[in-house]
mmCIF file of C-alpha atoms and ligand atoms in Angstrom:
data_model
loop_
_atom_site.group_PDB
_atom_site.id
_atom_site.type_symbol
_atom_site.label_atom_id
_atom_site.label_comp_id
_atom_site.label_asym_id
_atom_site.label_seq_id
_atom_site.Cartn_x
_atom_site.Cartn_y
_atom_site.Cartn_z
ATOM 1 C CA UNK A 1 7.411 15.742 -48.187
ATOM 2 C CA UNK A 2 11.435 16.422 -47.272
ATOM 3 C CA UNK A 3 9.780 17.873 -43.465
ATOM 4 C CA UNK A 4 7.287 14.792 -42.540
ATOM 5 C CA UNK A 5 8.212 12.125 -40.080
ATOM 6 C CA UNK A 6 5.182 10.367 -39.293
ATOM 7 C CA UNK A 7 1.895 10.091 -41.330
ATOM 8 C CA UNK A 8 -1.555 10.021 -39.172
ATOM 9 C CA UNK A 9 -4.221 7.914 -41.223
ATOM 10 C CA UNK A 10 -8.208 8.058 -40.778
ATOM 11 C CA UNK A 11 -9.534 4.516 -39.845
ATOM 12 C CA UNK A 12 -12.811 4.233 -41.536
ATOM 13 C CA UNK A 13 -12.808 4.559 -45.104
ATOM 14 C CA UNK A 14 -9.277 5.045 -45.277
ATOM 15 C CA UNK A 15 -7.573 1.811 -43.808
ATOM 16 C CA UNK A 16 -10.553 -0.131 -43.438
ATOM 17 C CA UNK A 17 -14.354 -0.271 -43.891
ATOM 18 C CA UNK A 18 -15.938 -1.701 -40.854
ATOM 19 C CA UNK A 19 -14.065 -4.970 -40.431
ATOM 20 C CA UNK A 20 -12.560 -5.371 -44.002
ATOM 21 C CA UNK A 21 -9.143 -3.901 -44.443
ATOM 22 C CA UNK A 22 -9.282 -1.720 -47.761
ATOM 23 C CA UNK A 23 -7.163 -3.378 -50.370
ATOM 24 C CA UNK A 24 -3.398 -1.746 -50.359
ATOM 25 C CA UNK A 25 -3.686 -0.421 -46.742
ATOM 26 C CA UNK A 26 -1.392 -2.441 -45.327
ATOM 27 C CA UNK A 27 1.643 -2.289 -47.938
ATOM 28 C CA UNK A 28 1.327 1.603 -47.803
ATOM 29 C CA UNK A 29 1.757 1.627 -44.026
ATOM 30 C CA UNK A 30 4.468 -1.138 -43.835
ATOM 31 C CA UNK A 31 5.771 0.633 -47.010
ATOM 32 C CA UNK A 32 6.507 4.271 -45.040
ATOM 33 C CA UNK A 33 7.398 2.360 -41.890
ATOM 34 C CA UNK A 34 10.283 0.894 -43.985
ATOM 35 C CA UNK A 35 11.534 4.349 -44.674
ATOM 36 C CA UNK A 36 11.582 5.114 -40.970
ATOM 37 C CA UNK A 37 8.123 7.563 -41.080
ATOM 38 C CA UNK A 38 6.226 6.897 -37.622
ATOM 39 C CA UNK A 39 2.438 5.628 -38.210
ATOM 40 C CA UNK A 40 -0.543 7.326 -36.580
ATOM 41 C CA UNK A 41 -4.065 6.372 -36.488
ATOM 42 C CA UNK A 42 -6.852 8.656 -36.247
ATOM 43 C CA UNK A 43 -10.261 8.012 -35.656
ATOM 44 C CA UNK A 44 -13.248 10.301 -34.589
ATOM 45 C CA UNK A 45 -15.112 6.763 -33.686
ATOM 46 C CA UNK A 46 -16.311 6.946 -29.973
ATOM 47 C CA UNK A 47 -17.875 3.412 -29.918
ATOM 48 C CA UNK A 48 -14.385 1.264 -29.505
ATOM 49 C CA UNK A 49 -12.291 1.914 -26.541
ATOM 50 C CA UNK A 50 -8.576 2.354 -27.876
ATOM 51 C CA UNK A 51 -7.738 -1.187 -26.819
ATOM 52 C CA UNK A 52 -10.315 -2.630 -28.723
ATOM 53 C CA UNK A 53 -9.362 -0.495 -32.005
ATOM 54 C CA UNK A 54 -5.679 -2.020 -31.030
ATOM 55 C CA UNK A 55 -6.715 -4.980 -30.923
ATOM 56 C CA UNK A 56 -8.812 -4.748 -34.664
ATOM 57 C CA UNK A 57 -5.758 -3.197 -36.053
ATOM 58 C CA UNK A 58 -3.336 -5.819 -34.912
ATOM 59 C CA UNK A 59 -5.899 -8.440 -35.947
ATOM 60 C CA UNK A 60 -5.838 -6.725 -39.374
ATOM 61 C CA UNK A 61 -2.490 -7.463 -39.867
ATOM 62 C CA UNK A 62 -0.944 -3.768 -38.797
ATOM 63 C CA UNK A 63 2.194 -3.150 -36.889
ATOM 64 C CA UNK A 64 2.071 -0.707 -33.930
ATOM 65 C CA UNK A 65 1.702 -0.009 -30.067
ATOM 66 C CA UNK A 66 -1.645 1.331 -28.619
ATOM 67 C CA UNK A 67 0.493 4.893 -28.122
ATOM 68 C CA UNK A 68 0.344 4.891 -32.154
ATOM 69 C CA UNK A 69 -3.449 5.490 -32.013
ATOM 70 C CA UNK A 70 -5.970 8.678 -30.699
ATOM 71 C CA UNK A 71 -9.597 7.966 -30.713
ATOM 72 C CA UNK A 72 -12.244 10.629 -30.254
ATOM 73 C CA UNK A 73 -13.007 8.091 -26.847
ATOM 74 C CA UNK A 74 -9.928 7.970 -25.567
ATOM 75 C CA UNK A 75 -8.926 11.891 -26.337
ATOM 76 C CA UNK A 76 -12.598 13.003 -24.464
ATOM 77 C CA UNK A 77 -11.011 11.187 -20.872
ATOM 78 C CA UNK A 78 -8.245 13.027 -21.754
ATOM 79 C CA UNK A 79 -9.810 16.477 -22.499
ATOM 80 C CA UNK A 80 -12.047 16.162 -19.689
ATOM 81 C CA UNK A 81 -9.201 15.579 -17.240
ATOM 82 C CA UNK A 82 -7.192 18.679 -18.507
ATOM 83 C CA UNK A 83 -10.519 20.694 -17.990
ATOM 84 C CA UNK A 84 -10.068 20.156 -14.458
ATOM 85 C CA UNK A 85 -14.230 17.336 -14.777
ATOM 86 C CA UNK A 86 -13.926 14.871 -12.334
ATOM 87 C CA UNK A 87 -17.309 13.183 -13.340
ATOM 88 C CA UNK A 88 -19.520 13.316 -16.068
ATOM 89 C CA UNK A 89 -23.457 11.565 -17.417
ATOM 90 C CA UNK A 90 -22.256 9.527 -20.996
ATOM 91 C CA UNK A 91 -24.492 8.910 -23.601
ATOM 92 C CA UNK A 92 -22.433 6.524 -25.322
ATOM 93 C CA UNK A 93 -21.348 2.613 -25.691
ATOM 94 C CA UNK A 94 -19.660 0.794 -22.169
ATOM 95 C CA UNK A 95 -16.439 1.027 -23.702
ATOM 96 C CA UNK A 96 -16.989 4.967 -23.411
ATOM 97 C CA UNK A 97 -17.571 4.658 -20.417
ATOM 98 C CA UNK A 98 -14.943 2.264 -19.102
ATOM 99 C CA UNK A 99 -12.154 4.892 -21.242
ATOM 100 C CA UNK A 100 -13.371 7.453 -18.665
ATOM 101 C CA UNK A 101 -13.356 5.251 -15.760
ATOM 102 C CA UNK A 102 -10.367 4.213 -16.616
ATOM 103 C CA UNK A 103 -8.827 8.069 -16.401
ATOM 104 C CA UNK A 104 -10.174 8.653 -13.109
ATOM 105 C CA UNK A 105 -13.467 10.098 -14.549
ATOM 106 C CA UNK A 106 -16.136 8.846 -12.252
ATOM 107 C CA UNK A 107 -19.031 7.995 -14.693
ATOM 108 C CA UNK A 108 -23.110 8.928 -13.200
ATOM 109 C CA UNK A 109 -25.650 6.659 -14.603
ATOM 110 C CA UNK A 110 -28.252 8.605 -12.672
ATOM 111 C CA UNK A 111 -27.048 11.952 -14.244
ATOM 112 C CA UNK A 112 -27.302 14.266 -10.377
ATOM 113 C CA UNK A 113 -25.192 16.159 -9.868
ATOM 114 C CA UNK A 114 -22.312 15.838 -12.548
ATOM 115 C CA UNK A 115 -19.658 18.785 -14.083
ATOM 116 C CA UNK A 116 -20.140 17.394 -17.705
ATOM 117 C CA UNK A 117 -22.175 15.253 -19.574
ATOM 118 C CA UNK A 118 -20.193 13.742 -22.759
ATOM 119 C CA UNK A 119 -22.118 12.550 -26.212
ATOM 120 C CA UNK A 120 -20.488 9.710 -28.384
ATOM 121 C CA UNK A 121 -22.366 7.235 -30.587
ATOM 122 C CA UNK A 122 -24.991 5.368 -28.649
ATOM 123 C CA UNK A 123 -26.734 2.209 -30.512
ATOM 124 C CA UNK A 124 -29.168 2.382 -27.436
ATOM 125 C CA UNK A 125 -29.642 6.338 -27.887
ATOM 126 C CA UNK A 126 -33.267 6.948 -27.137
ATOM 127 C CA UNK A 127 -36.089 9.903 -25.639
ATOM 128 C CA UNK A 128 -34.904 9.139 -22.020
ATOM 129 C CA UNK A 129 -31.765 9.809 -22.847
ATOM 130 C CA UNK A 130 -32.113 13.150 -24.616
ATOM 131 C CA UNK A 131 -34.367 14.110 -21.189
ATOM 132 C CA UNK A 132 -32.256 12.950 -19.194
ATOM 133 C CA UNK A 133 -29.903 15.357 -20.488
ATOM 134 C CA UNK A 134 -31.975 17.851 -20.364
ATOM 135 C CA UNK A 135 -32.714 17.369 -16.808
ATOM 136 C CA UNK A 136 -29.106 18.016 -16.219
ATOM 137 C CA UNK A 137 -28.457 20.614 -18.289
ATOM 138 C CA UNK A 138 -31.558 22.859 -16.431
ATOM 139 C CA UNK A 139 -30.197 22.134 -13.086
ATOM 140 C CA UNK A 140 -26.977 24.318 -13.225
ATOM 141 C CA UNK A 141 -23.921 24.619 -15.130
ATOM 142 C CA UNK A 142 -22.701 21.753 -17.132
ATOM 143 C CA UNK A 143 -19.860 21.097 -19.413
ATOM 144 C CA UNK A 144 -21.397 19.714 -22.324
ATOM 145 C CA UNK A 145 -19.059 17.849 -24.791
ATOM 146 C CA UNK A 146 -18.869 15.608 -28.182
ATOM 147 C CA UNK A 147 -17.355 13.331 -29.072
ATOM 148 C CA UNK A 148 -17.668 14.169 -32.839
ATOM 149 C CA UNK A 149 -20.211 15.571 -34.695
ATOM 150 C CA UNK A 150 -19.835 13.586 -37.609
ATOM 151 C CA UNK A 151 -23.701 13.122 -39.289
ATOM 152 C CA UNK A 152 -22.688 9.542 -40.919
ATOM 153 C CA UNK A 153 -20.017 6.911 -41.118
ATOM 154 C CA UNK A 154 -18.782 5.133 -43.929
ATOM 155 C CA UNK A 155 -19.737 0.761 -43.615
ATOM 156 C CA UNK A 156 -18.750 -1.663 -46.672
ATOM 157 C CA UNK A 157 -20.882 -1.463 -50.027
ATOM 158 C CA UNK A 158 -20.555 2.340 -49.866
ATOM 159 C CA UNK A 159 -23.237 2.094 -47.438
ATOM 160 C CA UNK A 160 -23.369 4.872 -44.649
ATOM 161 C CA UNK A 161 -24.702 4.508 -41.186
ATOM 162 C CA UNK A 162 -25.877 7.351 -38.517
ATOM 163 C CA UNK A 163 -23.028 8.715 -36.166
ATOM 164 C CA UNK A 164 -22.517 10.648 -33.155
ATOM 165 C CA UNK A 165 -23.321 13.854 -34.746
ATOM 166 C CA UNK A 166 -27.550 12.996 -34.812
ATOM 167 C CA UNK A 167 -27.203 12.174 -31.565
ATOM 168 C CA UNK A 168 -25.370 15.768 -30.977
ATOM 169 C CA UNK A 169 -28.115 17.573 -33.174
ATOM 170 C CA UNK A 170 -31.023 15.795 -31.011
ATOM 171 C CA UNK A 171 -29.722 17.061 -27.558
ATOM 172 C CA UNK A 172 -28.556 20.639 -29.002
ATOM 173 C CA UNK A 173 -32.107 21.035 -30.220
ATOM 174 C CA UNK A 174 -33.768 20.059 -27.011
ATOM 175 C CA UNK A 175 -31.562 22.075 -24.691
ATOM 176 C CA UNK A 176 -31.616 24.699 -27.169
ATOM 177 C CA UNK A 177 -27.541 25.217 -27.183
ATOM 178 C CA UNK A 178 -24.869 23.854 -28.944
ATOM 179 C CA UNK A 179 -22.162 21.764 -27.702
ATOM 180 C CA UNK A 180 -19.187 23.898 -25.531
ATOM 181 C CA UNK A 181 -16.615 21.491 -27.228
ATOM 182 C CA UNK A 182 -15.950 18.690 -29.667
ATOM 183 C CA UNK A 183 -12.764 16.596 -29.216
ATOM 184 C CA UNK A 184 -12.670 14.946 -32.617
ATOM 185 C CA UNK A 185 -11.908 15.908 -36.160
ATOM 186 C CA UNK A 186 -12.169 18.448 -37.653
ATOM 187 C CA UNK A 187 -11.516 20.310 -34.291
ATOM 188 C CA UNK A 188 -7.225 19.565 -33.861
ATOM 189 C CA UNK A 189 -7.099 18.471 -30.194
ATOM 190 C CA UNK A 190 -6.042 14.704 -30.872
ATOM 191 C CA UNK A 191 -3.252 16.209 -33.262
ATOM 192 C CA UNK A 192 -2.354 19.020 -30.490
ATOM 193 C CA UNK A 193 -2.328 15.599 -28.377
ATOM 194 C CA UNK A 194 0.381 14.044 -30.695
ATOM 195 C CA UNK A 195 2.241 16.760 -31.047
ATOM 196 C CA UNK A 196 3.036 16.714 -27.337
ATOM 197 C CA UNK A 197 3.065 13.016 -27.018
ATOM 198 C CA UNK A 198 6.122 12.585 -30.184
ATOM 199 C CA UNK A 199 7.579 16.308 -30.364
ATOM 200 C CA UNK A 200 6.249 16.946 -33.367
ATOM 201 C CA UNK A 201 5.672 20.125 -35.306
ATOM 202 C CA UNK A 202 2.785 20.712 -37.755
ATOM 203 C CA UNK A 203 4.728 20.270 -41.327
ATOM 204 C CA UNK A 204 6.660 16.936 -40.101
ATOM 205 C CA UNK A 205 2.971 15.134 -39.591
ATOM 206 C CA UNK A 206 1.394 14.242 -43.100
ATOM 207 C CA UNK A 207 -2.382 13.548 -42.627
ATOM 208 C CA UNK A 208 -4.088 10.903 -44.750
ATOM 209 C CA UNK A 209 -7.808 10.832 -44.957
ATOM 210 C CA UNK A 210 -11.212 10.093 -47.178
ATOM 211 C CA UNK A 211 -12.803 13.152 -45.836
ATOM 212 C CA UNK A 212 -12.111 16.677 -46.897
ATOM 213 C CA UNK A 213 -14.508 18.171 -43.839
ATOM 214 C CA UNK A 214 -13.454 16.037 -41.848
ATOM 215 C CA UNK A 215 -9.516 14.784 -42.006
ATOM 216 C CA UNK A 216 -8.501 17.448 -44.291
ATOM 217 C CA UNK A 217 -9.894 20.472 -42.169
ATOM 218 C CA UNK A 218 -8.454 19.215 -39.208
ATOM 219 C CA UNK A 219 -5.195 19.310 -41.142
ATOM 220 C CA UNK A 220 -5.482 22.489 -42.605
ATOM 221 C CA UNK A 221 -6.743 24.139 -39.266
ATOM 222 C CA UNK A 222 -3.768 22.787 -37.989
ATOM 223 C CA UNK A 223 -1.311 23.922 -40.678
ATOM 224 C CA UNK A 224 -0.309 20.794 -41.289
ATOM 225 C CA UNK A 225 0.129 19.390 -44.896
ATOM 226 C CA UNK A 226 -2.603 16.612 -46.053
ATOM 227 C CA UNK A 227 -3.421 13.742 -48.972
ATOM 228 C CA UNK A 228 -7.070 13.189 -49.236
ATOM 229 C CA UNK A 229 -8.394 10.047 -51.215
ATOM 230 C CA UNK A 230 -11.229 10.408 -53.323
ATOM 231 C CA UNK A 231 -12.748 9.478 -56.645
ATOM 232 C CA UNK A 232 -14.858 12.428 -57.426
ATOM 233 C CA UNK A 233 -13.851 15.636 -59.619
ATOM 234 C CA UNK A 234 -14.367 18.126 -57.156
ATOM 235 C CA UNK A 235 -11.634 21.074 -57.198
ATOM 236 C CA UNK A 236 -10.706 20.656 -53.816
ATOM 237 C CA UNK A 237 -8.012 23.279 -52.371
ATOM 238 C CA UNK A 238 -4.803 23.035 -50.519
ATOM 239 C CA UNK A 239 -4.207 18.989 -50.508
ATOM 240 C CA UNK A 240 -3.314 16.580 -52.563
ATOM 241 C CA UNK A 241 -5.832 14.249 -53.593
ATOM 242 C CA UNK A 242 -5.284 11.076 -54.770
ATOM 243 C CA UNK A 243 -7.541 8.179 -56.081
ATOM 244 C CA UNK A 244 -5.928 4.973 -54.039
ATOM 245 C CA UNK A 245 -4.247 4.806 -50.756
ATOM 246 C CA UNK A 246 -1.809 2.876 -53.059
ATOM 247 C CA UNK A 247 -0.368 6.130 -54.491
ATOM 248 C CA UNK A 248 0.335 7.884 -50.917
ATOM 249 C CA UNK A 249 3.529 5.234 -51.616
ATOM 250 C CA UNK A 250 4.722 7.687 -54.499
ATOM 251 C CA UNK A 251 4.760 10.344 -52.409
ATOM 252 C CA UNK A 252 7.925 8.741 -50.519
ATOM 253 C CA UNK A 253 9.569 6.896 -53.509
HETATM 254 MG MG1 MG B 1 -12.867 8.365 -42.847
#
């Protein structure tokens, strides 16, 4: 680890499981702040604006500035601004659509005529929806972007709940194409965002994560080097796995 200067953790399942910070989390971050690393945090969640995930970290007893922290929400306004999209149909909570606002993004709720149309987790996601999409999507070209694709997210009780990814799989099918881009992990466009942001190079940002297809593919695709946490046996390649966040500390000792 003689290269890393900062360490980008995954949010759920890693630092915390829905609104219970996972036991050790916060002495291993204050732990490699102490030896001058910089803290990331990485989430592929699209429901929270970034200020509200600030705001549940602080709460949680972290130490950091909103800068610290790319969220699949945040990083889509972003994405969409560099594509040149100045307004866009959102499936997706009001804090999606107030990070795009926010960034200049004019947000349709009637869907005619837009440039993009961008999928995150929607609690409300239902049949209008998907046609409304569909609408769009046979009335000329569209930009057509996720969030994530994740299929599930990890809650407490090792309970998992649906994520942005069904809602993904429902429009693909009905508009019988697949997404033109997704913003968060595994694709690398939040790190390629804080690489530019801190001046970073790939082998001085250590990624910490729970999922190897998710956090750990994003790091390899990325060239960047990677701890994965996890309990079960299986042989997984080119990381280092560990079974508690507590032992990312031993890394650094
Ligand atoms: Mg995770």
């Amino acid at each position: 680890m003689v290269n890393v200067k900062a360490v980008a953790f995954d949010l759920d399942g890693t630092l915390y499981y829905n609104n219970t910070v996972i036991q050790g989390a916060l002495e291993v971050v204050s732990y490699l702040q102490e030896k001058g690393l910089k803290i990331f945090y990485f989430t592929n969640s699209s429901v929270k604006s970034r200020a509200q995930i600030y705001g549940k970290l602080i709460n949680m007893g972290f130490k950091l500035s909103i800068e610290h922290i790319y969220t699949s929400s945040h990083s889509a306004a972003i994405y969409l601004k560099q594509e040149g999209i100045r307004n866009a149909y959102c499936i997706g909570s009001d804090d999606l659509r107030e990070e795009l606002s926010q960034s200049g993004i004019i947000v349709s709720e009637d869907g005619n005529p837009v440039q993009s149309i961008l999928i995150g987790l929607d609690y409300d996601f239902n049949y209008a929806k998907i046609a409304k999409t569909l609408d769009i999507m046979q009335k000329g070209k569209c930009l057509l972007i996720a969030c994530n694709k994740d299929k599930s997210f990890p809650v407490e009780y090792d309970r998992l709940m649906p994520g942005c990814g069904s809602m993904v799989a429902a429009i693909e099918a009905s508009c019988d194409t697949k997404v033109d881009y997704i913003v968060g992990k595994p694709n690398t466009f939040m790190l390629e965002l804080l690489s530019g942001d801190w001046g970073l190079i790939n082998n001085e940002i250590l990624v910490v994560g729970d999922s190897y297809t998710s956090d750990i593919e994003m790091a390899k695709r990325y060239c960047c080097p990677s701890v994965l946490i996890s309990n079960n046996n299986t042989n997984y390649k080119n990381t280092i796995v560990v079974s508690n966040i507590k032992d990312v500390t031993k890394l650094f000792a």
